[in-house]
Amino acid sequence: MAGTLLQAFPFVHPGLAAIALGTGLIPVLVHLINRRRYARVPWAAMSFLLAANRRSTRRVRLEQFLLLLARVALIVLLGLAVARPYVPAGSFLPLRSSRAHRVLLLDNSLSMSARTEAGETRFERAKGFAQDLLESFPSTDAVSIVTLSSPAEAVIAQGIYDRRFVKERLAEIRATQRSTDTAGAITTAIELIEASEVAEGNRTVYLISDFPHEVWSSDDPDNPTPAVRVMRRLADTLSDSAVDLTVVHAGTRGSANIALTRLGTRAPLVGVNLPTRIEAEVTNHGTGGARNVTLQVRRGDRIVRRQQLPPLTPGESTVATITMEFSTPGTHLIEAKLITSETAPDVLPDDNTRYLSLEVRETIPILLVDGRPGMTSLDGQTGFLAVALSPGRMEAKPSLIAPKIVTEPELAGEALVDYDAVALCNVERLSTETWKRLESFVGNGGGLMIFGGDLISVDHYNRHGHAEGRGLLPGILERASAPEADGGTQLGFRLDEPAHPIVAEFAQHPESGLFASRVDRYLPVELDPSRAEVVLRFTNGEPALIASRYGKGGVLLWTTTANMDWTNLPAKGDYVSLMLGATAFLSPRHGDHRNITVGEEIREPLTPAETALPMRVTTGQGDAAEPALVPYGESLMLSYGPVEPAQAITVSIGSKERVFAANVDPSESDLTPIDTDSLSTAIDRPVRVIADLTSIASEPAATRSTELASFALYAVVALLWLEMWMAMAFVSQRSGSPASGE
Amino acid sequence: MDGGTQDYRRYLEPKVLAKISGLELRARLIVEGFFSGMHHSPRHGVSVEFADHRSYTQGDDLRHIDWKVFGKTDKYYIKEYEQETNLNLVLAVDQSESMNYRSSGAPMSKHDYTASLAAAVAYLTIQQQDAVGLALFDEHLTSFLRPSSNAQQWKILVQELAGATGPAKTAMHRVLDELAERLARRTLIILISDLFDDADAILKGFKHLRYRHHELIVWNVWDHAELTLPMTGPTMFDGLEGMGRLLTDPRSLRMRYLEEVERHQARLRTGCGHMQVDYTAFDTSAPLDSALSGYLATRSARLRQRSARVMGGG
C-alpha cells in the first residue's frame, strides 16, 4: 500500500518524506504518554461521573480521535511538504505542470570552430540554439550550463532562474581549441541533476554538439567506440534518474578540412650531431580532394623545408619526412604549418599548425656497478656492456651514451639522480640503504638493469630486491643451474610472438647473432605475472630478459651475465643493438612531457638547484608570466597553464630555456557529423533530436511531474485552523456552568 | 454594626471556622455569629410570646384567664401563647464515607461542615428550650439519641457528632424507614447529607416520614468541587464507598457531569416540594448562616401553623 502510494506520489527528498511519516507518530506518542501521566484524586460523587461518562464515552472518543487525526495529519503533511511530493507523468490527477530544471551541455571544443556554409561557425550556431532554447523555457524553470571542452566545466552549476544572468553567462562562453569531454560533461550534468531541487521527471539535459562521425559512429553495435560506450552508460544513468536527454545537432555537412595530425620523431634517443628524422602527418578530413597544399617547416626562426604535398583524396593521409641534425644540446622547437589554396579555404584553420619540442641530449649517463672488476677493460663483469653502450669507447671517441663503471662500495658515493640508468652486473649484495636509494631512483623515473652471475646471493636479492612483491625485482630468483642439453642442442635465445618492442627488430632477422648465441648458465625466475613482461626467452622457454615498471621508472632483469661468463652473447655484434634498445626502454625520451595538448598545463620537474633560480614563462604571443611551483616528490615542479590556444611556450629557468609545444587534439579535425538516426542507433536508445531552429521554437514547456508542496502547505494551514476550531468547540461544548450549591 | 459583631460573624465563614478545633466551641461561635447580625435576639420573649385572645369555655385552665381584660370588659378571655417548648427536633446526620470527601481547595470536609452545622442548630434549639435529638447513619442508623431539652443533651450530642465517618455507603430509604419507626411523636427532622443515593429511593423515605406526620428539612451538602468538577488534564478518580475508578479527561465530561448533578438536585427539589419538605443545597465553601436562618424561618412557620390549628380547631 505504502509502496503504491510512494510510486503515485514520489518525493524530491525521499529521506525527508520517511522522517515526516515518522514524525506523524509524535502526537500519538504524546497522547499515549499523557494517558500514563494523570493526577489521582479520591471522588465521592462517583455515580454522577460514571453516568456522565456512560453518556459521553462515544462522543468523547470520536472527538479525541478527530483531534488526534488532525494533529497527525498536520505534522505529517508539514513534513511531506518539506520533502516536496510530486505527481509523475501519466498520473490520474489532471494537474498543471510545475517548474523544471534544464541543463544545457554546450560543445565549445575545437571542431565547433569549423565554419559552416552560412559563414558562421558551428559554435555560433550552437550558441544560437542554446539562446532559442532559453527563450522557449518557461520563466519558472531553472537553467544550468555545462561546457564540453576538456575538462568539462559547469559554467552555471546550481539551477538559475534569472534569465538575464543565464544569457550573460552564455554570451561569455567562447569556442576553444580543446578536445571534447562528453563523458565529463554528462557526469557533471548527472551531479547537477542529483543535487537538483526540482521534482524527478522535470529534469532535461540538452546536449548541443556537432557529433563528429569518428567519435560517434558505431558500425559494429557490439564493439562501439569509447565515446558511444560512455554515452550509453550515461544515458542509462540519466534514464534511471528519469531525466530526459535531448540532442541538439549543430553539425553541418560538406566541409573542406585538411589537418596536420602528427609531428614527431620515432628515434628513441636524440643526440647532438646525430641525424634525426622528423615526421609530419597530413590528413584530408574534408569531403572533397585536397590539392595545392604546402607544408612549411620551421626550426626556431628559420624555415628549413617548404614542400608541396601530393593531392589527397577524402580521408587520405600522407607523411612528410625531414632529417635534421642538432649541434647543441637542449630543447629545440620545430613548427610545421599547412598552407592551403585561397580558392579552397579550410573551414578549420586551427588544426593546420603543429609544434614539436625536441630534447637533444649531449650524453646519456649510465652507471655500471661491477660485482667483480677485472684487470683490463673487457675483464670484470661490465667490460662488454660498457663497450656495447659506447662503441667508440675503445678509441676514446665521443658517444651519446656515457657509461661509468664503479664497484659496489663506490656506489654509495654516487648521486643516482645524475644518471639515466643504473646497471648491477653480478653484484653479490647491496646495503639496505642502497636498495632504498635504488627504489627511490626508479620510482622517480630512473632505469635499473640487473644482470645475473655466480656472485649473486639469491636469498639476499629475494629478500631485499623482491620484498614479497613490493621491491624492484619482477620475480623470485632461484639458484643458478646449468641447463641440461636438449638432445645435444645448446641452449640459446628465442623471441615470443609478438616480439617485445625492445627486440622487435630482431624478429625480422632470424639469422641474427642473437639467435646463434649460446647460454651455459642462468638464474631461473618465478615471475610476478601481474607486472613481469618477458622480452626474451631461452630456447627452453625460461625467461632470459624480463621487463617491468616500478613507479615512474623501469626495471630490466637479465637472468644471465653481462659478460662472457655464462653466455657468449656479449661477443656478438647484436649485443650492441640489444643494449641500446634496453637503454632506450629504461631512459624514456626526455622532453616528451614538453609536448602537451591544448588545455593541459605545463609541468617541468626542477632539480633542487634550479628551484632557487629566477623563472619566467613567455607565451607564443610574446606575453610574459610567472609560473607556479608545486611539490613534486622531494623537490618542486614548475607549473603554468592551462595553455590555450595552440602555441610554443618558452620557459626560462636561470640562463637555460626550455621550449614547450601545445597542440590541438587531432581527433577534433574530423568534422564529418553523424546523422541523427545513426546517433540513436549508436547510443542504442531512442533519443529526441532537435536539428533545426523551428522545432526549438516549439520546445515543450510542459513537464512530466507536478509538485504538490504548495497543495500540502495549503492543507497544513487548513488543518491548523480545523484543529484549533475543533479543540475550542469540543472544550466549550463540554464545559457547562456549575451546578447550584446554595 | 460594631467591630465585635463583625468578629463574631467571621465564624460563619467555613474558612475561619475550620481553624477552630473542637466542635462545641465551633457551634457556639456559629450561633453567636449568627445572632450578632440580628437587630433583636429571638431569645427574649421566646416561649412567652402572646398570640391572641379567645372566649373562656368550660374546661379551660383558669391560669390562662386575662384578668386585665376581665377588669375592663367583665368577661372571661383566655390568653393564648405560641407554643414553643414542646418542639421535638431530631438531627439526622449522614456519616457515610462520601461525607468524608474534601477537595483540595475546600476549607473543610462535608462531614466537618455537617457536624458544625448540626451542633450549632442543636445549641440554638437547646437555648430555645426545645428538645433536640440526634440520629447518625450510613447504611443503617448507627446511633440514635432521643430528643431532650436537658442542658446535658447538647454536650452528649456534640460528642456523638465528633465521631469519625465509617467506610459504609449511604442507604437513605432504609435509614429513613428505621428513623420513622423510632420516632413516636411528631418530630421536626433535619436531614443533613450529601444524598448520594438514588433520588427515588430517597424521596420514598421522605414520603414515609411525612406519612408519619413528621416535619422534614433536608440540607443537601456538597463540596464545591462536586458542583464544578474543576480538574483539568487526565485524572484518575478513585470512587469512595466502593464506586470503582475512572480515568478520564474531566474537561470532556464536565458538561454531562454537571447535567447529572443538576438533574439529581432538581429531582430532589421537586419531590420535596410536593411533600412540603424544605430542600436546600449547601456548598461547604459558603457561610453557615443561611442554614440557621432557614431553620429558624421553618421553625417559626411551623409554630404559626400549629397555633393556627390550635385557634382554628379550638
CSV table of N, CA and C in Angstrom, one decimal, chain A residues 202-333:
chain,number,residue,atom,x,y,z
A,202,ASN,N,11.2,16.1,-14.0
A,202,ASN,CA,11.1,17.5,-14.6
A,202,ASN,C,12.6,18.0,-14.9
A,203,ARG,N,13.4,17.1,-15.2
A,203,ARG,CA,14.8,17.4,-15.5
A,203,ARG,C,15.2,17.0,-16.9
A,204,THR,N,15.7,17.9,-17.7
A,204,THR,CA,16.0,17.6,-19.0
A,204,THR,C,17.5,18.1,-19.3
A,205,VAL,N,18.2,17.2,-20.0
A,205,VAL,CA,19.6,17.5,-20.4
A,205,VAL,C,19.6,17.7,-21.9
A,206,TYR,N,20.1,18.9,-22.4
A,206,TYR,CA,20.2,19.2,-23.8
A,206,TYR,C,21.6,19.1,-24.2
A,207,LEU,N,22.0,18.2,-25.0
A,207,LEU,CA,23.4,18.0,-25.5
A,207,LEU,C,23.5,18.7,-26.8
A,208,ILE,N,24.2,19.8,-26.9
A,208,ILE,CA,24.3,20.6,-28.1
A,208,ILE,C,25.7,20.4,-28.6
A,209,SER,N,25.9,19.6,-29.7
A,209,SER,CA,27.2,19.3,-30.2
A,209,SER,C,27.1,19.1,-31.7
A,210,ASP,N,28.3,18.9,-32.3
A,210,ASP,CA,28.4,18.6,-33.8
A,210,ASP,C,28.5,17.1,-34.0
A,211,PHE,N,28.6,16.3,-32.9
A,211,PHE,CA,28.6,14.9,-33.0
A,211,PHE,C,29.5,14.4,-34.2
A,212,PRO,N,30.9,14.5,-34.1
A,212,PRO,CA,31.7,14.0,-35.2
A,212,PRO,C,31.6,12.5,-35.4
A,213,HIS,N,31.6,12.2,-36.7
A,213,HIS,CA,31.4,10.8,-37.1
A,213,HIS,C,32.4,9.9,-36.5
A,214,GLU,N,33.7,10.3,-36.4
A,214,GLU,CA,34.7,9.5,-35.9
A,214,GLU,C,34.5,9.1,-34.4
A,215,VAL,N,33.9,10.1,-33.7
A,215,VAL,CA,33.7,9.9,-32.3
A,215,VAL,C,32.5,9.0,-32.0
A,216,TRP,N,31.4,9.3,-32.8
A,216,TRP,CA,30.1,8.7,-32.5
A,216,TRP,C,29.7,7.5,-33.4
A,217,SER,N,30.3,7.3,-34.5
A,217,SER,CA,29.9,6.3,-35.4
A,217,SER,C,30.2,4.9,-34.7
A,218,SER,N,29.2,4.0,-34.8
A,218,SER,CA,29.3,2.7,-34.2
A,218,SER,C,28.8,1.7,-35.2
A,219,ASP,N,29.6,1.3,-36.2
A,219,ASP,CA,29.2,0.4,-37.2
A,219,ASP,C,28.9,-1.0,-36.6
A,220,ASP,N,29.7,-1.4,-35.7
A,220,ASP,CA,29.6,-2.7,-35.0
A,220,ASP,C,28.9,-2.4,-33.6
A,221,PRO,N,27.6,-2.7,-33.5
A,221,PRO,CA,26.9,-2.4,-32.2
A,221,PRO,C,27.5,-3.1,-31.0
A,222,ASP,N,28.2,-4.3,-31.3
A,222,ASP,CA,28.8,-5.0,-30.1
A,222,ASP,C,30.1,-4.4,-29.8
A,223,ASN,N,30.7,-3.6,-30.6
A,223,ASN,CA,32.0,-3.0,-30.3
A,223,ASN,C,32.0,-1.5,-30.6
A,224,PRO,N,31.3,-0.8,-29.8
A,224,PRO,CA,31.1,0.6,-30.1
A,224,PRO,C,32.4,1.4,-29.7
A,225,THR,N,32.4,2.6,-30.2
A,225,THR,CA,33.6,3.5,-29.9
A,225,THR,C,33.5,3.8,-28.4
A,226,PRO,N,34.7,4.3,-27.9
A,226,PRO,CA,34.7,4.6,-26.4
A,226,PRO,C,33.6,5.7,-26.1
A,227,ALA,N,33.5,6.7,-27.0
A,227,ALA,CA,32.5,7.7,-26.7
A,227,ALA,C,31.1,7.2,-26.6
A,228,VAL,N,30.8,6.3,-27.5
A,228,VAL,CA,29.4,5.7,-27.5
A,228,VAL,C,29.2,4.9,-26.3
A,229,ARG,N,30.3,4.1,-25.9
A,229,ARG,CA,30.2,3.3,-24.7
A,229,ARG,C,29.8,4.2,-23.5
A,230,VAL,N,30.6,5.3,-23.4
A,230,VAL,CA,30.4,6.2,-22.2
A,230,VAL,C,29.0,6.8,-22.3
A,231,MET,N,28.6,7.1,-23.5
A,231,MET,CA,27.3,7.8,-23.7
A,231,MET,C,26.2,6.8,-23.4
A,232,ARG,N,26.3,5.5,-23.8
A,232,ARG,CA,25.3,4.6,-23.4
A,232,ARG,C,25.1,4.4,-21.9
A,233,ARG,N,26.3,4.3,-21.3
A,233,ARG,CA,26.3,4.2,-19.8
A,233,ARG,C,25.6,5.4,-19.2
A,234,LEU,N,26.0,6.5,-19.6
A,234,LEU,CA,25.5,7.8,-19.0
A,234,LEU,C,24.0,7.9,-19.4
A,235,ALA,N,23.6,7.5,-20.6
A,235,ALA,CA,22.2,7.6,-20.9
A,235,ALA,C,21.4,6.7,-20.1
A,236,ASP,N,21.9,5.5,-19.7
A,236,ASP,CA,21.2,4.6,-18.8
A,236,ASP,C,21.1,5.3,-17.4
A,237,THR,N,22.1,5.9,-17.0
A,237,THR,CA,22.1,6.6,-15.7
A,237,THR,C,21.0,7.7,-15.7
A,238,LEU,N,21.0,8.5,-16.8
A,238,LEU,CA,20.0,9.5,-16.9
A,238,LEU,C,18.6,9.0,-16.9
A,239,SER,N,18.5,7.9,-17.6
A,239,SER,CA,17.2,7.3,-17.7
A,239,SER,C,16.7,6.7,-16.4
A,240,ASP,N,17.6,6.2,-15.6
A,240,ASP,CA,17.3,5.7,-14.3
A,240,ASP,C,16.8,6.8,-13.4
A,241,SER,N,17.4,8.0,-13.6
A,241,SER,CA,17.0,9.1,-12.8
A,241,SER,C,15.8,9.9,-13.4
A,242,ALA,N,15.2,9.3,-14.4
A,242,ALA,CA,14.0,9.9,-15.0
A,242,ALA,C,14.4,11.3,-15.6
A,243,VAL,N,15.5,11.3,-16.3
A,243,VAL,CA,16.0,12.6,-16.9
A,243,VAL,C,15.8,12.4,-18.4
A,244,ASP,N,15.3,13.4,-19.0
A,244,ASP,CA,15.1,13.4,-20.4
A,244,ASP,C,16.5,13.8,-21.0
A,245,LEU,N,16.9,13.1,-22.1
A,245,LEU,CA,18.1,13.5,-22.8
A,245,LEU,C,17.7,14.0,-24.2
A,246,THR,N,17.9,15.2,-24.5
A,246,THR,CA,17.6,15.7,-25.8
A,246,THR,C,18.9,16.2,-26.5
A,247,VAL,N,19.0,15.7,-27.8
A,247,VAL,CA,20.2,16.0,-28.5
A,247,VAL,C,19.9,17.2,-29.5
A,248,VAL,N,20.7,18.2,-29.5
A,248,VAL,CA,20.6,19.3,-30.4
A,248,VAL,C,21.8,19.2,-31.4
A,249,HIS,N,21.5,18.9,-32.6
A,249,HIS,CA,22.6,18.7,-33.6
A,249,HIS,C,23.0,20.0,-34.2
A,250,ALA,N,24.3,20.3,-34.0
A,250,ALA,CA,24.8,21.6,-34.5
A,250,ALA,C,25.8,21.3,-35.7
A,251,GLY,N,26.0,20.1,-36.1
A,251,GLY,CA,26.9,19.7,-37.1
A,251,GLY,C,26.4,20.0,-38.5
A,252,THR,N,27.3,20.3,-39.4
A,252,THR,CA,26.9,20.5,-40.8
A,252,THR,C,27.8,19.7,-41.7
A,253,ARG,N,27.2,19.4,-42.9
A,253,ARG,CA,27.9,18.5,-43.8
A,253,ARG,C,28.6,19.4,-44.9
A,254,GLY,N,29.4,18.7,-45.7
A,254,GLY,CA,30.1,19.4,-46.8
A,254,GLY,C,31.1,20.4,-46.4
A,255,SER,N,32.2,19.9,-45.8
A,255,SER,CA,33.3,20.8,-45.3
A,255,SER,C,34.6,20.4,-45.9
A,256,ALA,N,35.5,21.4,-46.1
A,256,ALA,CA,36.8,21.2,-46.6
A,256,ALA,C,37.8,21.4,-45.4
A,257,ASN,N,38.4,20.3,-45.0
A,257,ASN,CA,39.3,20.5,-43.9
A,257,ASN,C,40.5,19.5,-44.0
A,258,ILE,N,41.7,20.1,-44.2
A,258,ILE,CA,42.9,19.4,-44.2
A,258,ILE,C,43.6,19.7,-42.9
A,259,ALA,N,44.2,18.7,-42.3
A,259,ALA,CA,44.8,18.9,-40.9
A,259,ALA,C,46.2,18.2,-40.8
A,260,LEU,N,47.0,18.9,-40.0
A,260,LEU,CA,48.3,18.3,-39.7
A,260,LEU,C,48.0,17.5,-38.4
A,261,THR,N,48.0,16.2,-38.6
A,261,THR,CA,47.6,15.3,-37.4
A,261,THR,C,48.7,14.8,-36.6
A,262,ARG,N,50.0,14.9,-37.1
A,262,ARG,CA,51.1,14.4,-36.2
A,262,ARG,C,52.3,15.1,-36.6
A,263,LEU,N,53.2,15.5,-35.6
A,263,LEU,CA,54.5,16.0,-35.9
A,263,LEU,C,55.4,15.4,-34.8
A,264,GLY,N,56.4,14.6,-35.2
A,264,GLY,CA,57.2,14.0,-34.2
A,264,GLY,C,58.4,13.2,-34.8
A,265,THR,N,59.1,12.5,-33.9
A,265,THR,CA,60.2,11.6,-34.3
A,265,THR,C,60.1,10.3,-33.7
A,266,ARG,N,60.5,9.2,-34.5
A,266,ARG,CA,60.4,7.9,-33.9
A,266,ARG,C,61.7,7.4,-33.3
A,267,ALA,N,62.7,8.3,-33.4
A,267,ALA,CA,64.0,7.9,-32.8
A,267,ALA,C,63.9,7.8,-31.3
A,268,PRO,N,64.5,6.7,-30.7
A,268,PRO,CA,64.4,6.6,-29.2
A,268,PRO,C,65.2,7.6,-28.5
A,269,LEU,N,66.4,7.9,-29.0
A,269,LEU,CA,67.3,8.8,-28.4
A,269,LEU,C,67.7,9.9,-29.4
A,270,VAL,N,67.6,11.1,-29.0
A,270,VAL,CA,68.0,12.2,-29.9
A,270,VAL,C,69.3,12.9,-29.3
A,271,GLY,N,70.4,12.7,-30.1
A,271,GLY,CA,71.6,13.2,-29.5
A,271,GLY,C,72.2,14.3,-30.4
A,272,VAL,N,73.2,15.0,-29.8
A,272,VAL,CA,73.9,16.1,-30.5
A,272,VAL,C,74.6,15.6,-31.8
A,273,ASN,N,74.4,16.2,-32.9
A,273,ASN,CA,75.1,15.9,-34.1
A,273,ASN,C,74.7,14.5,-34.7
A,274,LEU,N,73.6,14.0,-34.2
A,274,LEU,CA,73.1,12.7,-34.8
A,274,LEU,C,71.9,13.0,-35.7
A,275,PRO,N,71.9,12.4,-36.9
A,275,PRO,CA,70.8,12.7,-37.8
A,275,PRO,C,69.5,12.2,-37.2
A,276,THR,N,68.5,13.1,-37.2
A,276,THR,CA,67.2,12.7,-36.6
A,276,THR,C,66.1,13.0,-37.6
A,277,ARG,N,65.2,12.0,-37.8
A,277,ARG,CA,64.1,12.1,-38.7
A,277,ARG,C,62.9,12.6,-38.0
A,278,ILE,N,62.4,13.7,-38.6
A,278,ILE,CA,61.1,14.3,-38.1
A,278,ILE,C,60.0,14.0,-39.1
A,279,GLU,N,58.9,13.5,-38.6
A,279,GLU,CA,57.8,13.1,-39.5
A,279,GLU,C,56.6,14.1,-39.3
A,280,ALA,N,56.0,14.5,-40.4
A,280,ALA,CA,54.7,15.3,-40.3
A,280,ALA,C,53.6,14.6,-41.1
A,281,GLU,N,52.6,14.2,-40.4
A,281,GLU,CA,51.5,13.5,-41.0
A,281,GLU,C,50.3,14.5,-41.3
A,282,VAL,N,49.9,14.4,-42.6
A,282,VAL,CA,48.8,15.3,-43.0
A,282,VAL,C,47.6,14.5,-43.5
A,283,THR,N,46.4,14.8,-43.0
A,283,THR,CA,45.2,14.0,-43.4
A,283,THR,C,44.2,15.0,-44.0
A,284,ASN,N,43.5,14.5,-45.0
A,284,ASN,CA,42.5,15.2,-45.6
A,284,ASN,C,41.1,14.8,-45.0
A,285,HIS,N,40.6,15.6,-44.0
A,285,HIS,CA,39.3,15.2,-43.4
A,285,HIS,C,38.1,15.9,-44.1
A,286,GLY,N,38.4,16.5,-45.2
A,286,GLY,CA,37.4,17.2,-46.0
A,286,GLY,C,36.5,16.2,-46.8
A,287,THR,N,35.5,16.7,-47.4
A,287,THR,CA,34.6,15.8,-48.2
A,287,THR,C,35.0,15.8,-49.6
A,288,GLY,N,36.0,16.7,-50.0
A,288,GLY,CA,36.5,16.7,-51.3
A,288,GLY,C,38.0,16.5,-51.3
A,289,GLY,N,38.6,16.4,-52.5
A,289,GLY,CA,40.0,16.2,-52.6
A,289,GLY,C,40.8,17.5,-52.2
A,290,ALA,N,42.0,17.3,-51.7
A,290,ALA,CA,42.8,18.4,-51.3
A,290,ALA,C,44.0,18.6,-52.2
A,291,ARG,N,44.1,19.7,-52.9
A,291,ARG,CA,45.2,20.0,-53.8
A,291,ARG,C,45.9,21.2,-53.4
A,292,ASN,N,47.1,21.4,-53.9
A,292,ASN,CA,47.9,22.6,-53.7
A,292,ASN,C,48.1,23.0,-52.2
A,293,VAL,N,48.4,21.9,-51.5
A,293,VAL,CA,48.7,22.2,-50.1
A,293,VAL,C,50.2,22.1,-49.9
A,294,THR,N,50.7,23.1,-49.2
A,294,THR,CA,52.1,23.2,-49.0
A,294,THR,C,52.4,23.0,-47.5
A,295,LEU,N,53.5,22.2,-47.3
A,295,LEU,CA,53.9,22.0,-45.9
A,295,LEU,C,55.2,22.9,-45.7
A,296,GLN,N,55.1,23.7,-44.6
A,296,GLN,CA,56.2,24.6,-44.3
A,296,GLN,C,56.7,24.2,-42.9
A,297,VAL,N,58.1,23.9,-42.8
A,297,VAL,CA,58.6,23.5,-41.5
A,297,VAL,C,59.7,24.6,-41.1
A,298,ARG,N,59.5,25.0,-39.9
A,298,ARG,CA,60.5,25.9,-39.3
A,298,ARG,C,61.2,25.3,-38.2
A,299,ARG,N,62.5,25.7,-38.0
A,299,ARG,CA,63.2,25.2,-36.9
A,299,ARG,C,63.7,26.5,-36.2
A,300,GLY,N,63.2,26.8,-35.1
A,300,GLY,CA,63.5,28.1,-34.5
A,300,GLY,C,62.9,29.2,-35.4
A,301,ASP,N,63.7,30.2,-35.8
A,301,ASP,CA,63.2,31.2,-36.7
A,301,ASP,C,63.4,31.0,-38.1
A,302,ARG,N,64.0,29.8,-38.5
A,302,ARG,CA,64.4,29.6,-39.8
A,302,ARG,C,63.5,28.5,-40.5
A,303,ILE,N,63.1,28.8,-41.7
A,303,ILE,CA,62.3,27.9,-42.5
A,303,ILE,C,63.3,26.8,-43.0
A,304,VAL,N,63.1,25.6,-42.7
A,304,VAL,CA,64.0,24.5,-43.1
A,304,VAL,C,63.5,23.7,-44.2
A,305,ARG,N,62.2,23.8,-44.5
A,305,ARG,CA,61.6,23.0,-45.5
A,305,ARG,C,60.3,23.7,-46.0
A,306,ARG,N,60.0,23.6,-47.3
A,306,ARG,CA,58.8,24.1,-47.8
A,306,ARG,C,58.5,23.2,-49.0
A,307,GLN,N,57.5,22.4,-48.9
A,307,GLN,CA,57.3,21.4,-49.9
A,307,GLN,C,55.8,21.3,-50.2
A,308,GLN,N,55.6,21.0,-51.5
A,308,GLN,CA,54.2,20.8,-52.0
A,308,GLN,C,53.8,19.4,-51.7
A,309,LEU,N,52.6,19.2,-51.1
A,309,LEU,CA,52.2,17.9,-50.8
A,309,LEU,C,51.4,17.3,-51.9
A,310,PRO,N,51.4,16.0,-52.1
A,310,PRO,CA,50.7,15.4,-53.2
A,310,PRO,C,49.2,15.5,-52.9
A,311,PRO,N,48.3,15.5,-54.0
A,311,PRO,CA,46.9,15.6,-53.8
A,311,PRO,C,46.4,14.5,-52.9
A,312,LEU,N,45.4,14.9,-52.0
A,312,LEU,CA,44.9,13.9,-51.1
A,312,LEU,C,43.4,13.7,-51.3
A,313,THR,N,43.0,12.5,-51.4
A,313,THR,CA,41.5,12.2,-51.5
A,313,THR,C,40.9,12.3,-50.1
A,314,PRO,N,39.6,12.4,-50.1
A,314,PRO,CA,39.0,12.4,-48.7
A,314,PRO,C,39.4,11.3,-47.8
A,315,GLY,N,39.8,11.6,-46.6
A,315,GLY,CA,40.2,10.5,-45.7
A,315,GLY,C,41.7,10.1,-45.8
A,316,GLU,N,42.4,10.5,-46.9
A,316,GLU,CA,43.7,10.0,-47.2
A,316,GLU,C,44.7,10.8,-46.3
A,317,SER,N,45.8,10.1,-46.0
A,317,SER,CA,46.9,10.8,-45.2
A,317,SER,C,48.2,10.6,-45.9
A,318,THR,N,49.1,11.5,-45.6
A,318,THR,CA,50.5,11.4,-46.2
A,318,THR,C,51.5,11.8,-45.1
A,319,VAL,N,52.7,11.3,-45.1
A,319,VAL,CA,53.7,11.6,-44.1
A,319,VAL,C,54.9,12.2,-44.8
A,320,ALA,N,55.2,13.4,-44.4
A,320,ALA,CA,56.4,14.0,-44.9
A,320,ALA,C,57.6,13.9,-43.9
A,321,THR,N,58.8,13.5,-44.4
A,321,THR,CA,59.9,13.3,-43.5
A,321,THR,C,61.0,14.3,-43.8
A,322,ILE,N,61.5,14.9,-42.7
A,322,ILE,CA,62.6,15.8,-42.8
A,322,ILE,C,63.7,15.3,-41.8
A,323,THR,N,64.9,15.2,-42.3
A,323,THR,CA,66.0,14.8,-41.5
A,323,THR,C,66.8,16.0,-41.0
A,324,MET,N,67.1,16.1,-39.7
A,324,MET,CA,67.8,17.2,-39.2
A,324,MET,C,68.9,16.8,-38.3
A,325,GLU,N,69.9,17.6,-38.1
A,325,GLU,CA,70.9,17.4,-37.0
A,325,GLU,C,70.9,18.6,-36.1
A,326,PHE,N,71.1,18.3,-34.9
A,326,PHE,CA,71.2,19.4,-33.9
A,326,PHE,C,72.6,19.5,-33.3
A,327,SER,N,73.2,20.7,-33.4
A,327,SER,CA,74.6,20.8,-33.0
A,327,SER,C,74.7,21.2,-31.5
A,328,THR,N,73.6,21.6,-30.9
A,328,THR,CA,73.6,22.0,-29.5
A,328,THR,C,72.6,21.1,-28.7
A,329,PRO,N,73.0,20.8,-27.4
A,329,PRO,CA,72.0,20.1,-26.6
A,329,PRO,C,71.0,21.1,-26.1
A,330,GLY,N,69.9,20.5,-25.6
A,330,GLY,CA,68.8,21.3,-25.0
A,330,GLY,C,67.5,21.1,-25.8
A,331,THR,N,66.5,21.9,-25.5
A,331,THR,CA,65.2,21.8,-26.2
A,331,THR,C,65.2,22.6,-27.5
A,332,HIS,N,64.7,22.0,-28.6
A,332,HIS,CA,64.6,22.7,-29.9
A,332,HIS,C,63.2,22.7,-30.3
A,333,LEU,N,62.8,23.8,-31.0
A,333,LEU,CA,61.4,23.9,-31.4
A,333,LEU,C,61.3,23.7,-32.9
